[in-house]
mmCIF file of C-alpha atoms in Angstrom:
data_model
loop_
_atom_site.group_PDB
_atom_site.id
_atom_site.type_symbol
_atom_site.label_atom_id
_atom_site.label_comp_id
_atom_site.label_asym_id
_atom_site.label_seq_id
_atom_site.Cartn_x
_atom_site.Cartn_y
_atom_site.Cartn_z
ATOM 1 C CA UNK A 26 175.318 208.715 -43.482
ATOM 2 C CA UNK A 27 177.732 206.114 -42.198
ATOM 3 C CA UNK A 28 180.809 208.608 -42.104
ATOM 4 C CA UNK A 29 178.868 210.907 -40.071
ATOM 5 C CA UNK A 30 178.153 208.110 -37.953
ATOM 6 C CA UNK A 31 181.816 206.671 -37.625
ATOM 7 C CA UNK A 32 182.566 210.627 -36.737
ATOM 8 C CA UNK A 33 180.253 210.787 -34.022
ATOM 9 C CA UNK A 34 180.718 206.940 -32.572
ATOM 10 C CA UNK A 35 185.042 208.581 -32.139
ATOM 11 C CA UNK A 36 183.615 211.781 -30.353
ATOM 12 C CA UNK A 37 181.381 209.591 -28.195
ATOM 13 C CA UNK A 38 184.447 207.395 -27.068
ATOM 14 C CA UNK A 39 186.406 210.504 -26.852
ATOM 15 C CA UNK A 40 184.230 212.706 -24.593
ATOM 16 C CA UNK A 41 182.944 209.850 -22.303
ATOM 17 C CA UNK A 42 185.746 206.880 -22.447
ATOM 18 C CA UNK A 43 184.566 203.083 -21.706
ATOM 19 C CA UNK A 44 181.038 203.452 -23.412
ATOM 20 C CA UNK A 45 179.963 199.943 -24.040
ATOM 21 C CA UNK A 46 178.944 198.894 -27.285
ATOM 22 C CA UNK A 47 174.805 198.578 -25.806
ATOM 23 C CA UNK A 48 175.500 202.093 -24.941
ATOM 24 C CA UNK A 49 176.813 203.041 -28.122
ATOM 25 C CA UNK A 50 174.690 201.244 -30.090
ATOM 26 C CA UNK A 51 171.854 203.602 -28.173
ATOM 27 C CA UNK A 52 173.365 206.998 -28.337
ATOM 28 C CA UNK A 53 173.567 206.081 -32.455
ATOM 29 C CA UNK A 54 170.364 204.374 -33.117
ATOM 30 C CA UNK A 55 171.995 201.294 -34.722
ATOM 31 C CA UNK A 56 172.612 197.358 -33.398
ATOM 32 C CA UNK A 57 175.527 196.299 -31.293
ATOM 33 C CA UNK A 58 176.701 194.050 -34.495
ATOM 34 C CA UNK A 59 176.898 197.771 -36.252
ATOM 35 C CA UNK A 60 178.505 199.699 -33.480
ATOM 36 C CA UNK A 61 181.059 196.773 -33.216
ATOM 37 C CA UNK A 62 182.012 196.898 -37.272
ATOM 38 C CA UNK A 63 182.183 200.819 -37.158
ATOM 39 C CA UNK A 64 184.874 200.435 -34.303
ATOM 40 C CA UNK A 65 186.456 198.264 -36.949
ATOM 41 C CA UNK A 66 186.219 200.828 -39.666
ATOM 42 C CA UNK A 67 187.476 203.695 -37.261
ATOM 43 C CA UNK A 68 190.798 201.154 -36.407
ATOM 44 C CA UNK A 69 191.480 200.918 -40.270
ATOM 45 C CA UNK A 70 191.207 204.469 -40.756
ATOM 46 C CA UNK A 71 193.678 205.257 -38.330
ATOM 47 C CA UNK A 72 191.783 206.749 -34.853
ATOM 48 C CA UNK A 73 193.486 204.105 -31.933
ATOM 49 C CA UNK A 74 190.041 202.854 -30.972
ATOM 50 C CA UNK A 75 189.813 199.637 -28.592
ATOM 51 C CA UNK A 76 187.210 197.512 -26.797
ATOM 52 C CA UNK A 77 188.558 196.481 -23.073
ATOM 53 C CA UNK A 78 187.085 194.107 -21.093
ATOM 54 C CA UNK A 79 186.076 193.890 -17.656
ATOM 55 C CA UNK A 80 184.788 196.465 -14.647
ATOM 56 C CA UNK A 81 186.269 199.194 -16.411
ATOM 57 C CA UNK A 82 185.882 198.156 -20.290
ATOM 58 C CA UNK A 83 184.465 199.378 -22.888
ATOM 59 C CA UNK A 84 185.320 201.443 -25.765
ATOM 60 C CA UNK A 85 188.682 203.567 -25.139
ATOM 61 C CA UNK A 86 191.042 205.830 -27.310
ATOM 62 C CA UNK A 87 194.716 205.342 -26.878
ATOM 63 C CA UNK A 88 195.817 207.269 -24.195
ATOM 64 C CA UNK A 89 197.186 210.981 -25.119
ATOM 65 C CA UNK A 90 195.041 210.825 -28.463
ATOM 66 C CA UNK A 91 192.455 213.233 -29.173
ATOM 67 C CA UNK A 92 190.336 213.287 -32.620
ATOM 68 C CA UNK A 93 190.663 216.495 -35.038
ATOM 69 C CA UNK A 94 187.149 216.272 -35.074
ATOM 70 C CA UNK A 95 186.480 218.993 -33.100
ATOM 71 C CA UNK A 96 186.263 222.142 -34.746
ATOM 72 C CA UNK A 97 182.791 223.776 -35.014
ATOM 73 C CA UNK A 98 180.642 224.515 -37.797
ATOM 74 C CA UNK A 99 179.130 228.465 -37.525
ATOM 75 C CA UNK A 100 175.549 226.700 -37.794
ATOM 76 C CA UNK A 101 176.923 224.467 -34.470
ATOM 77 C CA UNK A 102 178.122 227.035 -32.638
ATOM 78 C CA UNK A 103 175.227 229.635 -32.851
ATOM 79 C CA UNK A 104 172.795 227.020 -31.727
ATOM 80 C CA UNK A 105 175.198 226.606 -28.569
ATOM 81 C CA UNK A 106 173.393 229.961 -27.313
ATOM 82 C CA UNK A 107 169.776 228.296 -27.492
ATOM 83 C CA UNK A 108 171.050 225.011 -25.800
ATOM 84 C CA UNK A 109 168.619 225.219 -22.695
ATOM 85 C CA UNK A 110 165.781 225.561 -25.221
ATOM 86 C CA UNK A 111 165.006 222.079 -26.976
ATOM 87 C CA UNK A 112 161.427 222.983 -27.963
ATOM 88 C CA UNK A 113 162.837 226.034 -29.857
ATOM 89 C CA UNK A 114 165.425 224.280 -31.569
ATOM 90 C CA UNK A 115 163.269 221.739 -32.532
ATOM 91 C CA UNK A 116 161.081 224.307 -34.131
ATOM 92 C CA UNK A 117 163.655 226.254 -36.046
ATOM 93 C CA UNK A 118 165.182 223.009 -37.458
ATOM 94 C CA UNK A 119 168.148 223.496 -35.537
ATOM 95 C CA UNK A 120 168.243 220.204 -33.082
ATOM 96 C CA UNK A 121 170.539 218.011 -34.611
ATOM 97 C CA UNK A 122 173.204 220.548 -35.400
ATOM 98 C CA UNK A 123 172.505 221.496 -31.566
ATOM 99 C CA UNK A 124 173.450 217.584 -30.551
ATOM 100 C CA UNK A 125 176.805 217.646 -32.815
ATOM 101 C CA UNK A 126 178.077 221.189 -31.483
ATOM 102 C CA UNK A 127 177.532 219.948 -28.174
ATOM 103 C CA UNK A 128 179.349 216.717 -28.755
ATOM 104 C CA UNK A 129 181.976 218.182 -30.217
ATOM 105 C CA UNK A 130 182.258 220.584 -27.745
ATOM 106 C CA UNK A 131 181.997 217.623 -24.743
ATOM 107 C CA UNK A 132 185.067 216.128 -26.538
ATOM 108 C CA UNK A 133 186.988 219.292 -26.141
ATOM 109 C CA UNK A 134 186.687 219.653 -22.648
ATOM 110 C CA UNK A 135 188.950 218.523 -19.885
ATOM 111 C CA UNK A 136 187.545 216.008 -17.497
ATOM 112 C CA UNK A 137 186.556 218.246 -15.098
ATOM 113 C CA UNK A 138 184.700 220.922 -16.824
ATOM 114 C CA UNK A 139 182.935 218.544 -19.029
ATOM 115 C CA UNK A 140 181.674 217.289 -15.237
ATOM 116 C CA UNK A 141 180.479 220.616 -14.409
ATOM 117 C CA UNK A 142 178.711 221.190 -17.682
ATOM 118 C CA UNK A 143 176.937 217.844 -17.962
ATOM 119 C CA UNK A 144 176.175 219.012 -13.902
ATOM 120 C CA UNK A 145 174.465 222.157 -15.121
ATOM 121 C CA UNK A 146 172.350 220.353 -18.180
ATOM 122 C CA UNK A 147 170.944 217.797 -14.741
ATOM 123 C CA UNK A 148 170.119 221.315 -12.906
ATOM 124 C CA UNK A 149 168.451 223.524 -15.077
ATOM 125 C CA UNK A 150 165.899 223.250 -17.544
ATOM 126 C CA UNK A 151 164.057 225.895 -19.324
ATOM 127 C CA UNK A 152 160.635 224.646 -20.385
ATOM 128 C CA UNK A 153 159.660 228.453 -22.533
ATOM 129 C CA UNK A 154 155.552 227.663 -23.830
ATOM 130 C CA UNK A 155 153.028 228.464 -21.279
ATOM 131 C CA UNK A 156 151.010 226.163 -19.257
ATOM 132 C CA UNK A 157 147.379 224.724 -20.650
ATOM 133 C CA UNK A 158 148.326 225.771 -24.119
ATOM 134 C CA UNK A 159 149.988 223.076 -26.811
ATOM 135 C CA UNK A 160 152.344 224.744 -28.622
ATOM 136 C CA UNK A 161 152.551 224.466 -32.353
ATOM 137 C CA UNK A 162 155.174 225.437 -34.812
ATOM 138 C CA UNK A 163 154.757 228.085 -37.108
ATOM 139 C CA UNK A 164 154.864 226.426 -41.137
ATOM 140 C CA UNK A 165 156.738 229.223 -41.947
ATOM 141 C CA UNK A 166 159.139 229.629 -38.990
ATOM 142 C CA UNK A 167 162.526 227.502 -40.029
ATOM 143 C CA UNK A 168 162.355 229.072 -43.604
ATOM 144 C CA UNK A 169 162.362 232.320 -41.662
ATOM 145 C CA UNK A 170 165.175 231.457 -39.480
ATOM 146 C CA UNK A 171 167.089 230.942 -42.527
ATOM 147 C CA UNK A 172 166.697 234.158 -43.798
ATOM 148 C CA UNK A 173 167.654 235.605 -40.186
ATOM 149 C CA UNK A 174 170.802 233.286 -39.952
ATOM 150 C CA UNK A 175 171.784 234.477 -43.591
ATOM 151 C CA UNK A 176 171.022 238.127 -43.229
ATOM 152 C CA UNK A 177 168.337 237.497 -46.405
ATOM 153 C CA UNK A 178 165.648 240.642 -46.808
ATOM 154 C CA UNK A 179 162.361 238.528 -47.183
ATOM 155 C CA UNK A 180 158.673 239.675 -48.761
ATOM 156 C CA UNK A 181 156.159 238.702 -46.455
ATOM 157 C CA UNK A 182 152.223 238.567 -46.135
ATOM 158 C CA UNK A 183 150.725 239.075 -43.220
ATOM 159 C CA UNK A 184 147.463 238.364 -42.081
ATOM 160 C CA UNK A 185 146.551 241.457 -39.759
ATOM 161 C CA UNK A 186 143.832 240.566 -36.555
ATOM 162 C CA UNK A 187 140.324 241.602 -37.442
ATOM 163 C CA UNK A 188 141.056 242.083 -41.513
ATOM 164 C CA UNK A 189 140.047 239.577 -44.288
ATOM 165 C CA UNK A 190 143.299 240.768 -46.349
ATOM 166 C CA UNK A 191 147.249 240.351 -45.877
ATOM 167 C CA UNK A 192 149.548 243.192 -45.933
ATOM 168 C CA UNK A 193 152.579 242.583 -47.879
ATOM 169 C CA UNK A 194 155.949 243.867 -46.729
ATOM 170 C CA UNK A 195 159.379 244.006 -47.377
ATOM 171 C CA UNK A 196 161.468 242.731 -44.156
ATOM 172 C CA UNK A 197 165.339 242.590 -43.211
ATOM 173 C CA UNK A 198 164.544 240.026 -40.296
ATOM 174 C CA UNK A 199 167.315 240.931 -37.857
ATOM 175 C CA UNK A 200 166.140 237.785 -35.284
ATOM 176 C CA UNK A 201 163.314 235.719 -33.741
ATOM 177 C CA UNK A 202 161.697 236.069 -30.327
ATOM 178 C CA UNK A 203 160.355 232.879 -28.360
ATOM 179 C CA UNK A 204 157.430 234.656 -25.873
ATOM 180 C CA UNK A 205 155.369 232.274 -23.631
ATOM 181 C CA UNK A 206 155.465 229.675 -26.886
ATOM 182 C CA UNK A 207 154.551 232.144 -29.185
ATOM 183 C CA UNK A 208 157.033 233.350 -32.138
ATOM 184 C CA UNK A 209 157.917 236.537 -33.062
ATOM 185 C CA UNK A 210 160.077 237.996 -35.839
ATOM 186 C CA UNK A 211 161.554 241.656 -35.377
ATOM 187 C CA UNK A 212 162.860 243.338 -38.227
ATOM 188 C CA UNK A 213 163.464 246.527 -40.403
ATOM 189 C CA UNK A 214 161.184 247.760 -43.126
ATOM 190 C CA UNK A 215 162.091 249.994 -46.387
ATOM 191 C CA UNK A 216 161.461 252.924 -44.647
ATOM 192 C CA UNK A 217 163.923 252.239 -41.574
ATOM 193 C CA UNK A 218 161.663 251.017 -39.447
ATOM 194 C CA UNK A 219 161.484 248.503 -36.819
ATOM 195 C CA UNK A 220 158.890 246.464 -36.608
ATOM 196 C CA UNK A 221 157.492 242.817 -34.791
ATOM 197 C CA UNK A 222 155.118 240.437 -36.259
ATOM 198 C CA UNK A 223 153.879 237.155 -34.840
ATOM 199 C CA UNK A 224 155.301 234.437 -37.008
ATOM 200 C CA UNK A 225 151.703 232.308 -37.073
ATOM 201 C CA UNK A 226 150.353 234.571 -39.179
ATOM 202 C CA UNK A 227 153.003 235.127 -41.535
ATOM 203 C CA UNK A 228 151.513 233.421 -44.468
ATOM 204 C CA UNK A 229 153.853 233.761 -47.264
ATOM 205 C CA UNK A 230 157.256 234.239 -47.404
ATOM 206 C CA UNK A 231 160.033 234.459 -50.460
ATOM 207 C CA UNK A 232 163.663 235.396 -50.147
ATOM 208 C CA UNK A 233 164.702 238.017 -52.371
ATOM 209 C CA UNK A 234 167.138 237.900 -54.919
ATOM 210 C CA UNK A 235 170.906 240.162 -54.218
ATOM 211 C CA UNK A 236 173.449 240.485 -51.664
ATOM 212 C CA UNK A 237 172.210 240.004 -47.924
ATOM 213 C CA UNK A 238 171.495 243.193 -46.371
ATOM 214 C CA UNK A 239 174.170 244.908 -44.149
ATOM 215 C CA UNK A 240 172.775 244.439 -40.392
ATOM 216 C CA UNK A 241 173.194 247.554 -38.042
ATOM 217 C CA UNK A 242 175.920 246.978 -35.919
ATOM 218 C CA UNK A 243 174.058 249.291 -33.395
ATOM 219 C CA UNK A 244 171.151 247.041 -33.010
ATOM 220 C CA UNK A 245 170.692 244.728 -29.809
ATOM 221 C CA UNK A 246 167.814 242.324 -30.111
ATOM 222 C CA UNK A 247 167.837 241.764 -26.583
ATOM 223 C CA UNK A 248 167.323 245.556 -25.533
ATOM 224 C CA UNK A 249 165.192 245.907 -28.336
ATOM 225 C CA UNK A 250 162.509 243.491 -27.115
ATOM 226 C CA UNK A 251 163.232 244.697 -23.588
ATOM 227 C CA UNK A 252 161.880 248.552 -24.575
ATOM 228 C CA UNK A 253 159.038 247.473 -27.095
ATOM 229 C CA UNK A 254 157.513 244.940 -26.205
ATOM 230 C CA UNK A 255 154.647 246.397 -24.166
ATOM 231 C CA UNK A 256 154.225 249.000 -27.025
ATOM 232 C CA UNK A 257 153.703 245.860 -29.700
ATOM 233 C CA UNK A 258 151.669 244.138 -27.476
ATOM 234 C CA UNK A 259 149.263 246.877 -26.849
ATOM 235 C CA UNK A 260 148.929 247.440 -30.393
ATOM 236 C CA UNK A 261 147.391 244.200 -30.547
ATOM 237 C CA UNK A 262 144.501 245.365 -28.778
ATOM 238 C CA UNK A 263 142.729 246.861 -30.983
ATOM 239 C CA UNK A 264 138.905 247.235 -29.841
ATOM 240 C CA UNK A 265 137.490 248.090 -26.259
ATOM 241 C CA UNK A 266 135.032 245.924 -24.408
ATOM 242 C CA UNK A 267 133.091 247.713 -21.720
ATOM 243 C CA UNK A 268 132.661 245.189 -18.603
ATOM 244 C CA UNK A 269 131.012 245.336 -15.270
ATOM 245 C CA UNK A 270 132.570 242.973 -13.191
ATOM 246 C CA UNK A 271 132.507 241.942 -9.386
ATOM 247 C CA UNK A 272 134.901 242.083 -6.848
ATOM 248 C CA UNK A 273 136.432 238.390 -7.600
ATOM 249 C CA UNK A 274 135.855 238.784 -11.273
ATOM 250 C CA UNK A 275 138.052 242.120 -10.639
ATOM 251 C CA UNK A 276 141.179 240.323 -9.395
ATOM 252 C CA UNK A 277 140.233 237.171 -11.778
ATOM 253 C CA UNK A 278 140.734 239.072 -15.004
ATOM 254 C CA UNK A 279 144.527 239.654 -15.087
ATOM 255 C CA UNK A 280 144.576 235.721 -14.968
ATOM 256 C CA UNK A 281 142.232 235.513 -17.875
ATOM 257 C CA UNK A 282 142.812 238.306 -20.241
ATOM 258 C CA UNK A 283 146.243 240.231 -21.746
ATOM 259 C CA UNK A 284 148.238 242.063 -19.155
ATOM 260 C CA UNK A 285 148.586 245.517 -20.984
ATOM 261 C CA UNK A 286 145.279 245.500 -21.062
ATOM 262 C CA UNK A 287 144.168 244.646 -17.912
ATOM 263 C CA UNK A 288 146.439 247.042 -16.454
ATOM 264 C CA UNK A 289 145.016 249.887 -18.662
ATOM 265 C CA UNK A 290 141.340 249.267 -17.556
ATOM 266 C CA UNK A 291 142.237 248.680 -13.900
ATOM 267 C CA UNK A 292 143.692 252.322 -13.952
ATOM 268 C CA UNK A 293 140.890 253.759 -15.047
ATOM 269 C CA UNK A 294 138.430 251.537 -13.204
ATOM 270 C CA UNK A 295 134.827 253.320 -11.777
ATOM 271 C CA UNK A 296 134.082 253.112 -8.053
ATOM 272 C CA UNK A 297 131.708 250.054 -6.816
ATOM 273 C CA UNK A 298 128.217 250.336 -7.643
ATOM 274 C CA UNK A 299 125.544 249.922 -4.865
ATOM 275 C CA UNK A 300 125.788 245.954 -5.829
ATOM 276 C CA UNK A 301 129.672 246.394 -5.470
ATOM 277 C CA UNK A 302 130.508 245.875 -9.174
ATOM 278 C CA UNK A 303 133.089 247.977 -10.917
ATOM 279 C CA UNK A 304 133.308 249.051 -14.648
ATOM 280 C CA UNK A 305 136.048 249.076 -16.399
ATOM 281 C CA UNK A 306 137.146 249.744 -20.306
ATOM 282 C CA UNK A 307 139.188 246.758 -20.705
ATOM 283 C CA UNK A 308 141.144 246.380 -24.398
ATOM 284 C CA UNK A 309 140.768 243.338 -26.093
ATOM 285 C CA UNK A 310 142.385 242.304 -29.580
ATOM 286 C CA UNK A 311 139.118 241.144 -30.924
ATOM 287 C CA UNK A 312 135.317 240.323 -30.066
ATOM 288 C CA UNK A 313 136.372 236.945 -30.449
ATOM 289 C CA UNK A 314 139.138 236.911 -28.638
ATOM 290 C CA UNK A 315 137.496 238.340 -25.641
ATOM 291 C CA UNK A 316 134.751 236.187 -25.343
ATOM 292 C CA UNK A 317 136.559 233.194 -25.249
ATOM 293 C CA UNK A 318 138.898 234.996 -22.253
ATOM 294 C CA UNK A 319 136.016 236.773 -20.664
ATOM 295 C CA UNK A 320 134.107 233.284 -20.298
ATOM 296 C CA UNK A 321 136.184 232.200 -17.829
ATOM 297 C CA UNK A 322 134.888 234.178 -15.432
ATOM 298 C CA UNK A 323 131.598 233.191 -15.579
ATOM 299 C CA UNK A 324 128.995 235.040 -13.315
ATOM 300 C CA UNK A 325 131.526 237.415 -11.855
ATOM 301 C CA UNK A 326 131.459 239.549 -15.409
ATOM 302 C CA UNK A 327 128.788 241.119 -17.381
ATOM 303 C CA UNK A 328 129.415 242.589 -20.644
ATOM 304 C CA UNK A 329 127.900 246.047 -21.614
ATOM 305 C CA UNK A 330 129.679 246.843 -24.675
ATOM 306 C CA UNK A 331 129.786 246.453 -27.520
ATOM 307 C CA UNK A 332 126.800 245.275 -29.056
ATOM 308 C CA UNK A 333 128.122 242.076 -31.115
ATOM 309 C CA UNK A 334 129.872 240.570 -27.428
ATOM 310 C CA UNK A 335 127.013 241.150 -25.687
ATOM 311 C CA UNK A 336 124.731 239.058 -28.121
ATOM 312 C CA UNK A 337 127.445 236.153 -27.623
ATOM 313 C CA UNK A 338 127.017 235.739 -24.030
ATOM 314 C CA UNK A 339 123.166 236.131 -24.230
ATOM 315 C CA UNK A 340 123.325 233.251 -26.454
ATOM 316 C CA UNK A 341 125.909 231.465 -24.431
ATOM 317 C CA UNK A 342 123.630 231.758 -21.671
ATOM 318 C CA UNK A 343 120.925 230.088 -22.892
ATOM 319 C CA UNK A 344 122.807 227.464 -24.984
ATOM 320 C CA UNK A 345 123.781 226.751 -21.375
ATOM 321 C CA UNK A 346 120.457 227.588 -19.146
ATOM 322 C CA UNK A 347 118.943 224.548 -21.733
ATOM 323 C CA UNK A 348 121.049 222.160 -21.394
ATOM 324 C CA UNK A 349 121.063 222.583 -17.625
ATOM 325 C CA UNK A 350 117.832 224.296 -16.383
ATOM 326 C CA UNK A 351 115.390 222.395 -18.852
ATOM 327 C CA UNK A 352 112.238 221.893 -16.222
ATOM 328 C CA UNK A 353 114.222 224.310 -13.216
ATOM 329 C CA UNK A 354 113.593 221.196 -10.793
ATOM 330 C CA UNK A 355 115.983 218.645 -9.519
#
């Protein structure tokens, strides 16, 4: 613990000269008495390490010195490319080899560039979950992000929408997908296959035993998710709820329910009625699922189909004409 300490206290000094010790003693979580004894350690070990006094004091290197501490770890340098997402290395385990590579890579840099990186990080921030929605980590997602890291085939259960029972499968997991806070792992089944799953409902997961499994070098994550994901999410949908909805509850219900959907049933929409409501087929992923969307809308939807929905918004309605219509008078 302490020599990792000592290493990153001589990268501090060296990629941001005349840190005090306060400030040091911040950036490493320890007491100014601490920060000043590890300067002593670093001195006896050999790295040219001195407090100055004054305007322009604080902890220096001797001029034209520069630590060997640079070089980067693989782990360090592939979390580089997920810098501008904190929450998702935070979830994959990944944020305090993320802090080292980019120390050590601050420490590297000539005084200029490391301005106009440190500029960017003030500028730009990339905040990935959606808004209203807390985000939570999947149990299962930095074990998973091993196995993607290490090129491990993994057996998996999955719990499937709408099903009591988990399908088990065999998966080379070829990389993870962060979509409005929502993980994703895409990968390639026994039979050559690609397929996504949502992480969340992964629920067990065990590395398999033998060599790691030989990626194809003709695969590109990026342009995967690019072509398939509005396939994978409309296979999510997997029942149809029949709506009649008016003209604001028409341009509400892209806000409220999935876009693939929505953009299905809008297609296919009927004319207005005489009361100027439309019907449309919308797909939903489950009964469930659709009430709790379709409820935001209120008044400006009525459900026609199926059956089982229906009966939850006939009881929703009077759960809610008792509570606030109990004598109808003011």
């Amino acid at each position: 613990m302490r020599a990792a300490r000592l290493i990153r206290m001589a990268l501090l000094v060296q990629s941001s000269p005349g840190l005090t010790a306060d400030a040091l003693a911040r950036e490493l979580d320890v007491s100014r008495r601490t920060v000043i004894r590890d300067a002593q350690a670093l001195q006896e070990a050999g790295v040219p390490i001195r407090a100055e006094r004054g305007r322009a004091g604080g902890y220096h290197l001797a001029p034209g010195h520069r630590t060997r501490l640079t070089t980067l770890h693989p782990t360090e340098a592939e979390t580089l490319y997920l810098s501008g997402l904190p929450s998702a290395l935070r979830d994959l385990g990944l944020s305090d080899a993320a802090d080292t590579a980019r120390l050590k890579l601050s420490a590297t840099l000539l005084p200029s560039l490391r301005a106009a990186a440190e500029s960017s990080v003030r500028r730009f921030h990339l905040d990935a979950p959606a808004w209203f929605r807390e985000p939570s980590t999947p149990e299962l997602l930095p074990e998973l992000a091993r196995a993607v890291w290490s090129d491990r085939t993994v057996r998996i259960s999955y719990a499937r929408p709408g099903r009591d029972d988990a399908v088990t499968r065999l998966l080379e997991p070829y990389g993870l997908v962060l979509k409005a806070g929502v993980w994703y792992v895409v990968g390639r089944v026994p039979d050559a296959s690609w397929r996504t799953y949502r992480v969340d409902r992964v629920t067990a997961l065990s590395p398999t035993e033998g060599e790691p499994f030989v990626r194809d070098p003709g695969f590109d994550l990026t342009e995967y998710w690019r072509a398939n994901a509005a396939v994978f999410a409309r296979t999510l949908l997997r029942t149809t709820a029949t709506l009649r909805l008016t003209e604001p509850g028409l341009h509400r219900l892209a806000a409220v329910a999935d876009p693939a959907g929505v953009t299905e049933a809008l297609a296919a929409a009927s004319a207005p009625d005489p009361d100027g409501r439309v019907t449309v087929e919308l797909p939903v992923e489950s009964e469930e699922i659709a009430f709790a969307q379709l409820s935001e809308l209120g008044a400006e939807v009525e459900v026609l189909a199926p059956d089982g929905l229906r009966e939850r918004f006939r009881a929703h309605a009077r759960a809610l004409a008792a509570l606030y219509g109990v004598t109808g008078q003011r």
